[in-house]
CSV table of C-alpha atoms in Angstrom, one decimal:
chain,number,residue,atom,x,y,z
K,193,MET,CA,145.2,-79.2,62.3
K,194,LYS,CA,148.1,-78.4,64.6
K,195,ARG,CA,151.2,-80.2,63.7
K,196,ASN,CA,154.0,-80.9,66.2
K,197,ILE,CA,157.6,-81.0,64.8
K,198,LEU,CA,160.6,-82.2,66.7
K,199,LEU,CA,163.8,-80.3,65.7
K,200,THR,CA,167.3,-81.4,66.4
K,201,ILE,CA,169.7,-78.3,66.6
K,202,GLU,CA,173.4,-77.8,66.8
K,203,TYR,CA,175.1,-74.6,67.7
K,204,ASP,CA,178.4,-72.9,68.6
K,205,GLY,CA,177.2,-70.8,71.6
K,206,THR,CA,180.0,-68.2,71.4
K,207,HIS,CA,178.1,-65.4,69.7
K,208,PHE,CA,174.7,-66.2,71.3
K,209,HIS,CA,173.3,-64.7,74.5
K,210,GLY,CA,172.2,-68.2,75.4
K,211,TRP,CA,169.2,-70.2,74.2
K,212,GLN,CA,166.3,-68.3,75.6
K,213,ARG,CA,164.5,-65.6,73.6
K,214,GLN,CA,165.3,-62.0,74.9
K,215,PRO,CA,164.2,-58.9,73.0
K,216,GLY,CA,167.1,-57.0,71.5
K,217,THR,CA,169.7,-59.7,71.9
K,218,ARG,CA,170.8,-62.6,69.6
K,219,THR,CA,169.7,-65.9,71.1
K,220,CYS,CA,169.3,-69.4,69.7
K,221,GLN,CA,165.6,-69.5,70.3
K,222,GLY,CA,165.2,-66.0,68.8
K,223,GLU,CA,167.2,-66.8,65.7
K,224,LEU,CA,165.3,-70.0,65.1
K,225,GLU,CA,161.9,-68.4,65.7
K,226,ARG,CA,162.8,-65.6,63.3
K,227,VAL,CA,163.6,-67.9,60.4
K,228,LEU,CA,160.9,-70.5,61.1
K,229,SER,CA,158.3,-67.6,61.2
K,230,ILE,CA,159.4,-66.7,57.6
K,231,LEU,CA,159.2,-70.3,56.4
K,232,CYS,CA,155.9,-71.0,58.1
K,233,ALA,CA,154.4,-67.6,57.1
K,234,GLN,CA,153.2,-67.1,60.7
K,235,GLU,CA,154.6,-66.2,64.1
K,236,ILE,CA,156.3,-69.3,65.4
K,237,THR,CA,157.4,-70.0,69.0
K,238,ILE,CA,159.4,-73.1,69.8
K,239,GLU,CA,160.0,-74.9,73.1
K,240,GLY,CA,163.6,-76.0,73.7
K,241,THR,CA,164.8,-78.8,76.0
K,242,SER,CA,167.6,-77.0,77.7
K,243,ARG,CA,168.0,-73.3,78.3
K,244,THR,CA,171.7,-73.2,77.7
K,245,ASP,CA,173.6,-70.1,78.9
K,246,ALA,CA,175.6,-67.7,76.8
K,247,GLY,CA,178.7,-69.3,75.5
K,248,VAL,CA,177.4,-72.9,76.0
K,249,HIS,CA,177.4,-75.1,72.9
K,250,ALA,CA,175.0,-77.8,71.7
K,251,LEU,CA,175.6,-80.9,69.6
K,252,ASP,CA,172.0,-82.1,70.1
K,253,GLN,CA,169.6,-79.6,71.4
K,254,LYS,CA,165.9,-80.4,70.8
K,255,ALA,CA,162.9,-78.2,70.3
K,256,THR,CA,159.3,-78.6,69.4
K,257,LEU,CA,157.5,-76.4,67.0
K,258,ARG,CA,153.6,-76.5,67.0
K,259,GLY,CA,151.4,-74.9,64.4
K,260,ASP,CA,149.2,-75.2,61.4
K,261,PHE,CA,151.5,-74.8,58.4
K,262,SER,CA,152.1,-76.7,55.2
K,263,ILE,CA,155.9,-77.0,54.7
K,264,PRO,CA,157.0,-80.7,54.8
K,265,ALA,CA,159.1,-81.5,57.8
K,266,GLU,CA,162.1,-82.6,55.7
K,267,ASN,CA,162.2,-79.3,53.9
K,268,ILE,CA,162.6,-77.3,57.1
K,269,PRO,CA,166.3,-78.0,57.8
K,270,PRO,CA,167.7,-76.9,54.4
K,271,ALA,CA,165.4,-73.9,54.1
K,272,ALA,CA,166.0,-72.7,57.6
K,273,ASN,CA,169.8,-73.3,57.4
K,274,ASN,CA,170.0,-71.3,54.3
K,275,LEU,CA,168.4,-68.4,56.1
K,276,LEU,CA,170.5,-69.0,59.2
K,277,SER,CA,173.8,-69.1,57.4
K,278,GLY,CA,173.2,-65.8,55.6
K,279,GLY,CA,175.8,-66.3,52.9
K,280,ARG,CA,178.8,-65.8,55.3
K,281,ASN,CA,178.5,-62.1,55.7
K,282,SER,CA,180.0,-62.4,59.1
K,283,SER,CA,181.7,-65.0,61.2
K,284,ARG,CA,178.4,-65.5,63.1
K,285,ASP,CA,176.7,-66.8,59.9
K,286,GLY,CA,176.2,-70.6,60.2
K,287,ASP,CA,176.9,-70.8,63.9
K,288,ILE,CA,173.5,-72.5,64.4
K,289,ARG,CA,171.8,-75.1,62.2
K,290,ILE,CA,168.8,-77.4,62.3
K,291,VAL,CA,170.1,-81.0,61.9
K,292,SER,CA,166.8,-82.6,61.4
K,293,ALA,CA,163.0,-82.1,61.7
K,294,VAL,CA,160.5,-84.9,62.1
K,295,GLU,CA,156.8,-85.1,62.8
K,296,ALA,CA,156.1,-85.9,66.5
K,297,ALA,CA,153.0,-87.2,68.3
K,298,ASP,CA,150.6,-84.6,69.4
K,299,GLY,CA,151.4,-84.8,73.2
K,300,PHE,CA,155.2,-84.8,72.7
K,301,HIS,CA,157.0,-81.9,74.2
K,302,ALA,CA,160.8,-81.2,73.9
K,303,ARG,CA,161.2,-80.4,77.6
K,304,PHE,CA,158.5,-82.3,79.4
K,305,SER,CA,158.9,-85.5,77.5
K,306,CYS,CA,162.6,-85.5,78.1
K,307,ARG,CA,163.8,-88.5,80.2
K,308,GLY,CA,167.5,-87.6,80.5
K,309,LYS,CA,170.3,-85.5,79.0
K,310,LYS,CA,174.0,-85.9,78.4
K,311,TYR,CA,176.5,-83.1,78.7
K,312,ILE,CA,180.2,-83.0,77.9
K,313,TYR,CA,182.5,-80.6,79.6
K,314,ARG,CA,185.9,-80.1,77.9
K,315,ILE,CA,189.0,-79.0,79.7
K,316,ARG,CA,192.3,-78.4,78.0
K,317,ASN,CA,195.0,-79.1,80.6
K,318,SER,CA,198.0,-77.3,79.2
K,319,ARG,CA,200.3,-74.5,80.1
K,320,GLU,CA,200.0,-73.3,76.5
K,321,SER,CA,196.9,-71.4,75.5
K,322,ASP,CA,195.2,-72.5,72.3
K,323,VAL,CA,194.0,-69.8,70.0
K,324,PHE,CA,191.7,-72.2,68.1
K,325,GLY,CA,190.2,-73.7,71.3
K,326,ARG,CA,189.7,-70.5,73.3
K,327,ASP,CA,185.9,-70.5,72.9
K,328,ARG,CA,185.5,-74.3,72.9
K,329,CYS,CA,187.1,-75.5,76.2
K,330,TRP,CA,188.3,-74.4,79.6
K,331,ARG,CA,192.0,-74.2,79.7
K,332,ILE,CA,193.7,-75.0,83.0
K,333,SER,CA,197.4,-74.5,83.2
K,334,GLU,CA,198.1,-76.5,86.4
K,335,LYS,CA,198.5,-80.2,85.9
K,336,LEU,CA,195.3,-82.0,87.0
K,337,ASP,CA,195.3,-85.4,88.7
K,338,THR,CA,192.7,-87.2,86.6
K,339,ASP,CA,192.7,-90.2,88.9
K,340,ALA,CA,191.6,-87.9,91.7
K,341,MET,CA,188.9,-86.5,89.4
K,342,ARG,CA,187.6,-90.0,88.6
K,343,ASN,CA,187.6,-90.9,92.3
K,344,ALA,CA,185.7,-87.7,93.1
K,345,ALA,CA,183.2,-88.5,90.3
K,346,GLN,CA,182.2,-91.7,92.0
K,347,TYR,CA,180.6,-89.8,94.9
K,348,ILE,CA,178.4,-87.8,92.4
K,349,ILE,CA,176.9,-90.8,90.6
K,350,GLY,CA,173.5,-91.9,91.8
K,351,THR,CA,170.4,-90.2,93.2
K,352,HIS,CA,171.2,-87.3,95.6
K,353,ASP,CA,169.9,-84.0,96.7
K,354,PHE,CA,172.2,-81.8,94.6
K,355,ALA,CA,171.5,-78.4,96.2
K,356,CYS,CA,175.2,-78.0,96.7
K,357,PHE,CA,175.6,-77.9,92.9
K,358,GLN,CA,172.9,-75.4,92.2
K,359,ALA,CA,173.6,-71.8,91.3
K,360,ALA,CA,171.3,-69.0,92.4
K,361,GLY,CA,169.3,-67.4,89.6
K,362,GLY,CA,167.7,-70.5,88.1
K,363,GLN,CA,164.0,-71.2,88.1
K,364,GLU,CA,162.4,-72.2,91.4
K,365,ARG,CA,162.4,-76.0,91.5
K,366,GLU,CA,160.2,-78.1,93.7
K,367,SER,CA,163.0,-80.6,94.4
K,368,THR,CA,166.8,-80.5,94.1
K,369,VAL,CA,167.0,-84.3,94.0
K,370,ARG,CA,168.4,-85.6,90.7
K,371,THR,CA,169.9,-88.8,89.4
K,372,VAL,CA,173.2,-88.9,87.7
K,373,PHE,CA,173.3,-92.1,85.7
K,374,GLY,CA,176.9,-91.8,84.6
K,375,LEU,CA,180.0,-89.5,85.1
K,376,ASP,CA,183.2,-90.3,83.3
K,377,VAL,CA,186.5,-88.5,83.0
K,378,ILE,CA,188.0,-89.3,79.7
K,379,VAL,CA,191.6,-88.3,79.0
K,380,ALA,CA,193.3,-87.9,75.6
K,381,GLY,CA,196.6,-86.2,75.8
K,382,ASP,CA,196.1,-82.7,77.2
K,383,ASP,CA,192.3,-82.9,76.6
K,384,ILE,CA,190.1,-84.0,79.5
K,385,GLU,CA,186.4,-84.6,78.8
K,386,ILE,CA,183.8,-84.9,81.6
K,387,HIS,CA,180.8,-86.9,80.3
K,388,ILE,CA,177.7,-86.7,82.5
K,389,GLU,CA,174.3,-88.2,82.0
K,390,GLY,CA,171.3,-87.7,84.3
K,391,ASP,CA,167.6,-87.4,84.5
K,392,GLY,CA,167.8,-83.7,84.9
K,393,PHE,CA,170.2,-81.0,86.0
K,394,LEU,CA,169.8,-78.0,88.3
K,395,TYR,CA,170.8,-74.5,87.2
K,396,ASN,CA,174.6,-74.5,86.4
K,397,MET,CA,174.9,-78.0,87.9
K,398,VAL,CA,177.2,-79.4,85.3
K,399,ARG,CA,179.5,-76.4,85.3
K,400,ILE,CA,179.7,-76.5,89.1
K,401,ILE,CA,180.4,-80.3,89.0
K,402,ALA,CA,183.2,-79.5,86.4
K,403,GLY,CA,184.6,-76.8,88.6
K,404,THR,CA,184.5,-79.2,91.6
K,405,LEU,CA,186.2,-82.0,89.8
K,406,ALA,CA,188.9,-79.6,88.7
K,407,GLU,CA,189.4,-78.7,92.3
K,408,ALA,CA,189.8,-82.4,93.1
K,409,GLY,CA,192.3,-82.6,90.2
K,410,ARG,CA,194.2,-79.7,91.7
K,411,GLY,CA,194.3,-81.5,95.0
K,412,ARG,CA,192.3,-78.8,96.8
K,413,ILE,CA,189.3,-81.0,97.4
K,414,ALA,CA,189.8,-84.6,98.6
K,415,PRO,CA,187.7,-87.0,96.5
K,416,GLU,CA,186.0,-88.4,99.7
K,417,TYR,CA,185.0,-84.8,100.8
K,418,ILE,CA,182.6,-84.7,97.8
K,419,LYS,CA,180.2,-86.9,99.9
K,420,GLU,CA,180.2,-84.3,102.7
K,421,ILE,CA,179.7,-81.5,100.2
K,422,ILE,CA,176.6,-83.2,98.8
K,423,GLU,CA,175.2,-84.0,102.2
K,424,GLY,CA,175.8,-80.5,103.5
K,425,ARG,CA,173.7,-79.1,100.6
K,426,ASP,CA,175.9,-76.0,100.7
K,427,ARG,CA,176.9,-74.4,97.4
K,428,THR,CA,179.9,-72.6,99.1
K,429,LYS,CA,181.6,-75.9,99.9
K,430,ALA,CA,181.7,-77.0,96.2
K,431,GLY,CA,184.1,-75.8,93.6
K,432,PRO,CA,183.7,-72.7,91.4
K,433,THR,CA,181.3,-72.6,88.4
K,434,ALA,CA,183.4,-73.7,85.4
K,435,PRO,CA,183.3,-71.2,82.5
K,436,PRO,CA,180.5,-71.7,79.9
K,437,GLN,CA,182.7,-72.2,76.8
K,438,GLY,CA,183.7,-75.8,77.9
K,439,LEU,CA,180.1,-77.0,78.1
K,440,TYR,CA,178.3,-78.9,75.4
K,441,LEU,CA,174.7,-80.3,75.5
K,442,ALA,CA,175.5,-83.6,73.9
K,443,LYS,CA,172.4,-85.7,73.9
K,444,VAL,CA,168.7,-85.5,74.8
K,445,TYR,CA,166.9,-88.8,75.7
K,446,TYR,CA,163.2,-89.4,75.2
C,296,MET,CA,222.8,-51.9,70.9
C,297,LYS,CA,220.0,-53.0,68.7
C,298,ARG,CA,218.7,-56.4,69.4
C,299,ASN,CA,216.9,-58.6,66.9
C,300,ILE,CA,214.3,-61.0,68.3
C,301,LEU,CA,212.6,-63.8,66.3
C,302,LEU,CA,209.0,-64.3,67.3
C,303,THR,CA,206.9,-67.4,66.5
C,304,ILE,CA,203.2,-66.5,66.4
C,305,GLU,CA,199.9,-68.4,66.2
C,306,TYR,CA,196.5,-67.0,65.4
C,307,ASP,CA,193.0,-67.7,64.5
C,308,GLY,CA,192.5,-65.2,61.6
C,309,THR,CA,188.7,-65.0,61.9
C,310,HIS,CA,188.5,-61.7,63.6
C,311,PHE,CA,191.5,-60.0,62.0
C,312,HIS,CA,191.6,-57.9,58.9
C,313,GLY,CA,194.7,-59.9,57.9
C,314,TRP,CA,198.3,-59.6,59.0
C,315,GLN,CA,199.4,-56.2,57.8
C,316,ARG,CA,199.0,-53.1,59.9
C,317,GLN,CA,196.2,-50.8,58.8
C,318,PRO,CA,195.1,-47.8,60.7
C,319,GLY,CA,191.7,-48.1,62.3
C,320,THR,CA,191.3,-51.9,61.8
C,321,ARG,CA,192.3,-54.9,63.9
C,322,THR,CA,195.2,-56.7,62.3
C,323,CYS,CA,197.7,-59.2,63.6
C,324,GLN,CA,200.7,-56.9,63.1
C,325,GLY,CA,198.8,-54.0,64.6
C,326,GLU,CA,197.8,-56.0,67.7
C,327,LEU,CA,201.3,-57.3,68.2
C,328,GLU,CA,203.0,-53.9,67.7
C,329,ARG,CA,200.5,-52.4,70.2
C,330,VAL,CA,201.4,-54.8,73.1
C,331,LEU,CA,205.1,-55.0,72.2
C,332,SER,CA,205.3,-51.2,72.3
C,333,ILE,CA,204.0,-51.3,75.8
C,334,LEU,CA,206.4,-54.0,76.9
C,335,CYS,CA,209.4,-52.4,75.3
C,336,ALA,CA,208.4,-48.9,76.4
C,337,GLN,CA,209.0,-47.6,72.8
C,338,GLU,CA,207.3,-47.6,69.5
C,339,ILE,CA,207.9,-51.1,68.0
C,340,THR,CA,207.4,-52.2,64.4
C,341,ILE,CA,207.8,-55.8,63.4
C,342,GLU,CA,208.4,-57.6,60.1
C,343,GLY,CA,206.3,-60.6,59.5
C,344,THR,CA,207.2,-63.5,57.1
C,345,SER,CA,203.8,-63.8,55.4
C,346,ARG,CA,201.2,-61.1,54.9
C,347,THR,CA,198.2,-63.4,55.4
C,348,ASP,CA,194.8,-62.1,54.3
C,349,ALA,CA,191.7,-61.6,56.5
C,350,GLY,CA,190.3,-64.9,57.8
C,351,VAL,CA,193.6,-66.8,57.1
C,352,HIS,CA,195.1,-68.6,60.1
C,353,ALA,CA,198.7,-69.2,61.2
C,354,LEU,CA,200.1,-72.1,63.2
C,355,ASP,CA,203.7,-70.8,62.7
C,356,GLN,CA,203.9,-67.2,61.6
C,357,LYS,CA,207.3,-65.6,62.2
C,358,ALA,CA,208.3,-62.0,62.7
C,359,THR,CA,211.4,-60.1,63.7
C,360,LEU,CA,211.5,-57.3,66.2
C,361,ARG,CA,214.4,-55.0,66.3
C,362,GLY,CA,215.2,-52.4,68.9
C,363,ASP,CA,217.1,-51.3,71.9
C,364,PHE,CA,215.2,-52.6,74.9
C,365,SER,CA,215.9,-54.6,78.0
C,366,ILE,CA,213.2,-57.2,78.4
C,367,PRO,CA,214.7,-60.7,78.3
C,368,ALA,CA,213.4,-62.6,75.1
C,369,GLU,CA,211.9,-65.4,77.2
C,370,ASN,CA,209.7,-62.9,79.1
C,371,ILE,CA,208.1,-61.5,76.0
C,372,PRO,CA,205.6,-64.4,75.3
C,373,PRO,CA,204.0,-64.6,78.7
C,374,ALA,CA,203.9,-60.8,79.1
C,375,ALA,CA,202.6,-60.1,75.6
C,376,ASN,CA,200.0,-63.0,75.7
C,377,ASN,CA,198.7,-61.6,79.0
C,378,LEU,CA,198.0,-58.3,77.3
C,379,LEU,CA,196.7,-60.0,74.1
C,380,SER,CA,194.3,-62.2,75.9
C,381,GLY,CA,192.7,-59.3,77.8
C,382,GLY,CA,191.0,-61.5,80.4
C,383,ARG,CA,188.4,-62.8,78.0
C,384,ASN,CA,186.2,-59.8,77.7
C,385,SER,CA,185.2,-60.8,74.3
C,386,SER,CA,185.5,-63.9,72.1
C,387,ARG,CA,188.3,-62.1,70.3
C,388,ASP,CA,190.5,-62.2,73.4
C,389,GLY,CA,193.2,-64.8,73.0
C,390,ASP,CA,192.9,-65.3,69.3
C,391,ILE,CA,196.6,-64.5,68.8
C,392,ARG,CA,199.5,-65.5,70.9
C,393,ILE,CA,203.3,-65.4,70.8
C,394,VAL,CA,204.5,-69.0,71.0
C,395,SER,CA,208.2,-68.2,71.5
C,396,ALA,CA,210.8,-65.4,71.3
C,397,VAL,CA,214.5,-66.0,70.7
C,398,GLU,CA,217.5,-63.8,70.1
C,399,ALA,CA,218.5,-63.9,66.4
C,400,ALA,CA,221.7,-62.9,64.6
C,401,ASP,CA,221.9,-59.3,63.6
C,402,GLY,CA,221.4,-59.8,59.8
C,403,PHE,CA,218.5,-62.2,60.3
C,404,HIS,CA,215.1,-61.0,58.8
C,405,ALA,CA,211.8,-62.8,59.1
C,406,ARG,CA,210.9,-62.4,55.5
C,407,PHE,CA,214.2,-62.1,53.6
C,408,SER,CA,215.9,-64.9,55.4
C,409,CYS,CA,213.0,-67.3,54.7
C,410,ARG,CA,213.9,-70.3,52.5
C,411,GLY,CA,210.5,-71.8,52.3
C,412,LYS,CA,207.0,-72.1,53.7
C,413,LYS,CA,204.4,-74.7,54.3
C,414,TYR,CA,200.7,-74.0,54.0
C,415,ILE,CA,197.8,-76.3,54.8
C,416,TYR,CA,194.4,-75.9,53.2
C,417,ARG,CA,191.5,-77.6,54.9
C,418,ILE,CA,188.4,-78.8,53.1
C,419,ARG,CA,185.4,-80.4,54.8
C,420,ASN,CA,183.7,-82.5,52.2
C,421,SER,CA,180.3,-83.1,53.6
C,422,ARG,CA,176.7,-82.3,52.8
C,423,GLU,CA,176.3,-81.3,56.4
C,424,SER,CA,177.5,-77.9,57.5
C,425,ASP,CA,179.6,-77.8,60.6
C,426,VAL,CA,178.8,-75.0,63.0
C,427,PHE,CA,182.2,-75.5,64.8
C,428,GLY,CA,184.3,-75.6,61.7
C,429,ARG,CA,182.6,-72.8,59.8
C,430,ASP,CA,185.6,-70.4,60.2
C,431,ARG,CA,188.2,-73.1,60.1
C,432,CYS,CA,187.7,-74.9,56.7
C,433,TRP,CA,186.0,-74.7,53.3
C,434,ARG,CA,183.0,-76.9,53.2
C,435,ILE,CA,182.2,-78.5,49.9
C,436,SER,CA,179.0,-80.4,49.6
C,437,GLU,CA,179.6,-82.2,46.3
C,438,LYS,CA,181.7,-85.4,46.8
C,439,LEU,CA,185.2,-84.8,45.6
C,440,ASP,CA,187.3,-87.4,43.8
C,441,THR,CA,190.5,-87.2,45.9
C,442,ASP,CA,192.4,-89.4,43.4
C,443,ALA,CA,191.8,-86.9,40.7
C,444,MET,CA,193.0,-84.2,43.1
C,445,ARG,CA,196.2,-86.1,43.8
C,446,ASN,CA,196.8,-86.6,40.1
C,447,ALA,CA,196.2,-82.9,39.4
C,448,ALA,CA,198.7,-82.1,42.2
C,449,GLN,CA,201.5,-83.9,40.4
C,450,TYR,CA,201.5,-81.3,37.6
C,451,ILE,CA,202.0,-78.5,40.1
C,452,ILE,CA,205.0,-79.9,41.9
C,453,GLY,CA,208.3,-78.6,40.7
C,454,THR,CA,209.7,-75.3,39.3
C,455,HIS,CA,207.2,-73.5,37.1
C,456,ASP,CA,206.1,-70.0,36.1
C,457,PHE,CA,203.0,-69.9,38.3
C,458,ALA,CA,201.4,-66.7,36.8
C,459,CYS,CA,198.2,-68.7,36.3
C,460,PHE,CA,197.9,-69.0,40.1
C,461,GLN,CA,198.5,-65.4,40.9
C,462,ALA,CA,195.7,-63.0,41.9
C,463,ALA,CA,195.7,-59.4,40.9
C,464,GLY,CA,196.3,-57.0,43.8
C,465,GLY,CA,199.5,-58.5,45.2
C,466,GLN,CA,202.8,-56.7,45.2
C,467,GLU,CA,204.6,-56.4,41.9
C,468,ARG,CA,207.0,-59.3,41.6
C,469,GLU,CA,210.0,-59.5,39.3
C,470,SER,CA,209.4,-63.1,38.6
C,471,THR,CA,206.4,-65.4,38.8
C,472,VAL,CA,208.7,-68.5,38.8
C,473,ARG,CA,208.4,-70.5,42.1
C,474,THR,CA,209.3,-74.0,43.2
C,475,VAL,CA,206.7,-76.2,44.9
C,476,PHE,CA,208.7,-78.9,46.8
C,477,GLY,CA,205.7,-80.9,47.8
C,478,LEU,CA,202.0,-81.1,47.4
C,479,ASP,CA,200.0,-83.7,49.2
C,480,VAL,CA,196.3,-84.4,49.4
C,481,ILE,CA,195.6,-86.1,52.8
C,482,VAL,CA,192.1,-87.6,53.4
C,483,ALA,CA,190.7,-88.5,56.8
C,484,GLY,CA,187.0,-89.2,56.7
C,485,ASP,CA,185.2,-86.1,55.4
C,486,ASP,CA,188.3,-84.0,56.0
C,487,ILE,CA,190.7,-83.3,53.1
C,488,GLU,CA,193.9,-81.4,53.8
C,489,ILE,CA,196.1,-80.0,51.0
C,490,HIS,CA,199.7,-79.7,52.3
C,491,ILE,CA,201.9,-77.5,50.1
C,492,GLU,CA,205.6,-76.6,50.6
C,493,GLY,CA,207.5,-74.2,48.4
C,494,ASP,CA,210.3,-71.6,48.3
C,495,GLY,CA,207.7,-68.8,48.0
C,496,PHE,CA,204.2,-68.2,46.9
C,497,LEU,CA,202.6,-65.6,44.7
C,498,TYR,CA,199.6,-63.6,46.0
C,499,ASN,CA,196.7,-66.0,46.7
C,500,MET,CA,198.6,-68.8,45.0
C,501,VAL,CA,197.7,-71.4,47.6
C,502,ARG,CA,194.1,-70.5,47.7
C,503,ILE,CA,193.9,-70.6,43.8
C,504,ILE,CA,195.7,-74.0,43.9
C,505,ALA,CA,193.2,-75.3,46.4
C,506,GLY,CA,190.3,-74.0,44.3
C,507,THR,CA,191.8,-75.6,41.2
C,508,LEU,CA,192.3,-79.0,42.9
C,509,ALA,CA,188.7,-78.8,44.1
C,510,GLU,CA,187.7,-78.3,40.5
C,511,ALA,CA,189.7,-81.4,39.6
C,512,GLY,CA,188.0,-83.2,42.4
C,513,ARG,CA,184.6,-82.2,41.0
C,514,GLY,CA,185.6,-83.5,37.6
C,515,ARG,CA,185.4,-80.1,36.0
C,516,ILE,CA,189.1,-79.9,35.3
C,517,ALA,CA,190.9,-83.0,34.0
C,518,PRO,CA,194.2,-83.5,36.0
C,519,GLU,CA,196.3,-83.5,32.8
C,520,TYR,CA,194.8,-80.1,31.9
C,521,ILE,CA,196.7,-78.5,34.8
C,522,LYS,CA,199.9,-78.6,32.7
C,523,GLU,CA,198.2,-76.6,30.0
C,524,ILE,CA,196.8,-74.1,32.6
C,525,ILE,CA,200.4,-73.5,34.0
C,526,GLU,CA,201.9,-73.2,30.5
C,527,GLY,CA,199.2,-70.8,29.4
C,528,ARG,CA,200.0,-68.4,32.3
C,529,ASP,CA,196.3,-67.5,32.3
C,530,ARG,CA,194.6,-66.9,35.6
C,531,THR,CA,191.2,-67.3,34.0
C,532,LYS,CA,191.9,-71.0,33.1
C,533,ALA,CA,192.6,-72.0,36.7
C,534,GLY,CA,189.9,-72.7,39.4
C,535,PRO,CA,188.4,-70.1,41.7
C,536,THR,CA,190.2,-68.7,44.7
C,537,ALA,CA,189.3,-70.9,47.6
C,538,PRO,CA,187.9,-69.0,50.6
C,539,PRO,CA,190.4,-67.7,53.3
C,540,GLN,CA,189.1,-69.6,56.3
C,541,GLY,CA,190.5,-72.9,55.1
C,542,LEU,CA,194.1,-71.6,54.8
C,543,TYR,CA,196.7,-72.1,57.5
C,544,LEU,CA,200.3,-70.9,57.4
C,545,ALA,CA,201.8,-74.0,58.9
C,546,LYS,CA,205.6,-73.7,58.8
C,547,VAL,CA,208.3,-71.2,57.9
C,548,TYR,CA,211.7,-72.6,57.0
C,549,TYR,CA,215.1,-70.8,57.5
């Protein structure tokens, strides 16, 4: 009988060429499939919820694993993590781990059953670079106006055609309409976190929104102009794509 | 006229083979000398306060730079950091930076003028591994008794012959007597920080103290037994050398 296991996964994306399996490169999916194939004594493929890019982190990625194998679900995380951490032979060891594994209903699918996701984008707004945060946030030297960023965010919340926030190179999508449930700009000292929740996101959408809010914070885009950018459906009017190392897949909702 | 510049330096030690220059490997001293030689248009050597090992971090390393060059001291950090960060071509870029550079008196020396240092050793006491902290702390799964660690610490404070906490392989020292001014065990949730200040430290002394306090926290060494370990001057009675990634050079006192 085929079993269906839901995995919760955490990773530091710095040393991965993104989520998706690619021959000859180190990817999250590839690493997980490698160790799960050992544990399950068969070739395993998994389906992840979000195909995060190189450098993007995950606090709560999900994946489903289907197959006919005998290992109890609760034994998968410790056994897999032991293989993934590799005894600290290099600084990459331990940069991905399976947080939990539970049996899921037969029809459940990590991506297709997903009802929404939350991402966090971290900005460090400081003239000083931060040697420990260099791979974990986007540093912006120029002082950002976080009130302007919050005002700009209000125009993004809701159901819109978000073609303006879609990068080329993603999958073909039937529709570019998405619903952003919430978009908060949270400030703690020099740290600015953008929290965004939605029913789905276009390719690079969160990074383009982060880049656009940063432009609003710099005073280069007026908050009201965001409405026009969205209505114009024109990627070139929005801000730049913020760098990957500030982005965290924070929560997947089913 | 020879100038003498005092540099304050911060680094993430993960991708360095330690502080000290070694041909063919990437070291903190080597990287700094490389970029400072470009800026000063002459071969520069620097003297650091502490020869940190591979994987050890610094929040406040100091080094002196002597030579006859014209660049104003305040221009050194931005120019050097620009060369050190290298435009983020790899995740190593930006893992070391010069925080400040000031003119120092002629006789001032980063190491010989040093009157004391503070180190912080970070432990993450959790059954769960932490993908983001894997290079920044020592994770210990077994629950530590932090009261026992604090009690053990009391026996270490003061002036003692610390031969028991000295690893082989360091420089020959005339004396193994040192004074530990303060040793605190600070707990915040699952994070335990050992803060230690002293007039000087033997080779690996802080990491052996951290390993010994962890043994006390595990109940394998009774706090009172620390006195005997110190008096016995026997390295084999003390705990293991804690791993390098938990150690931070936190302050240098002049």
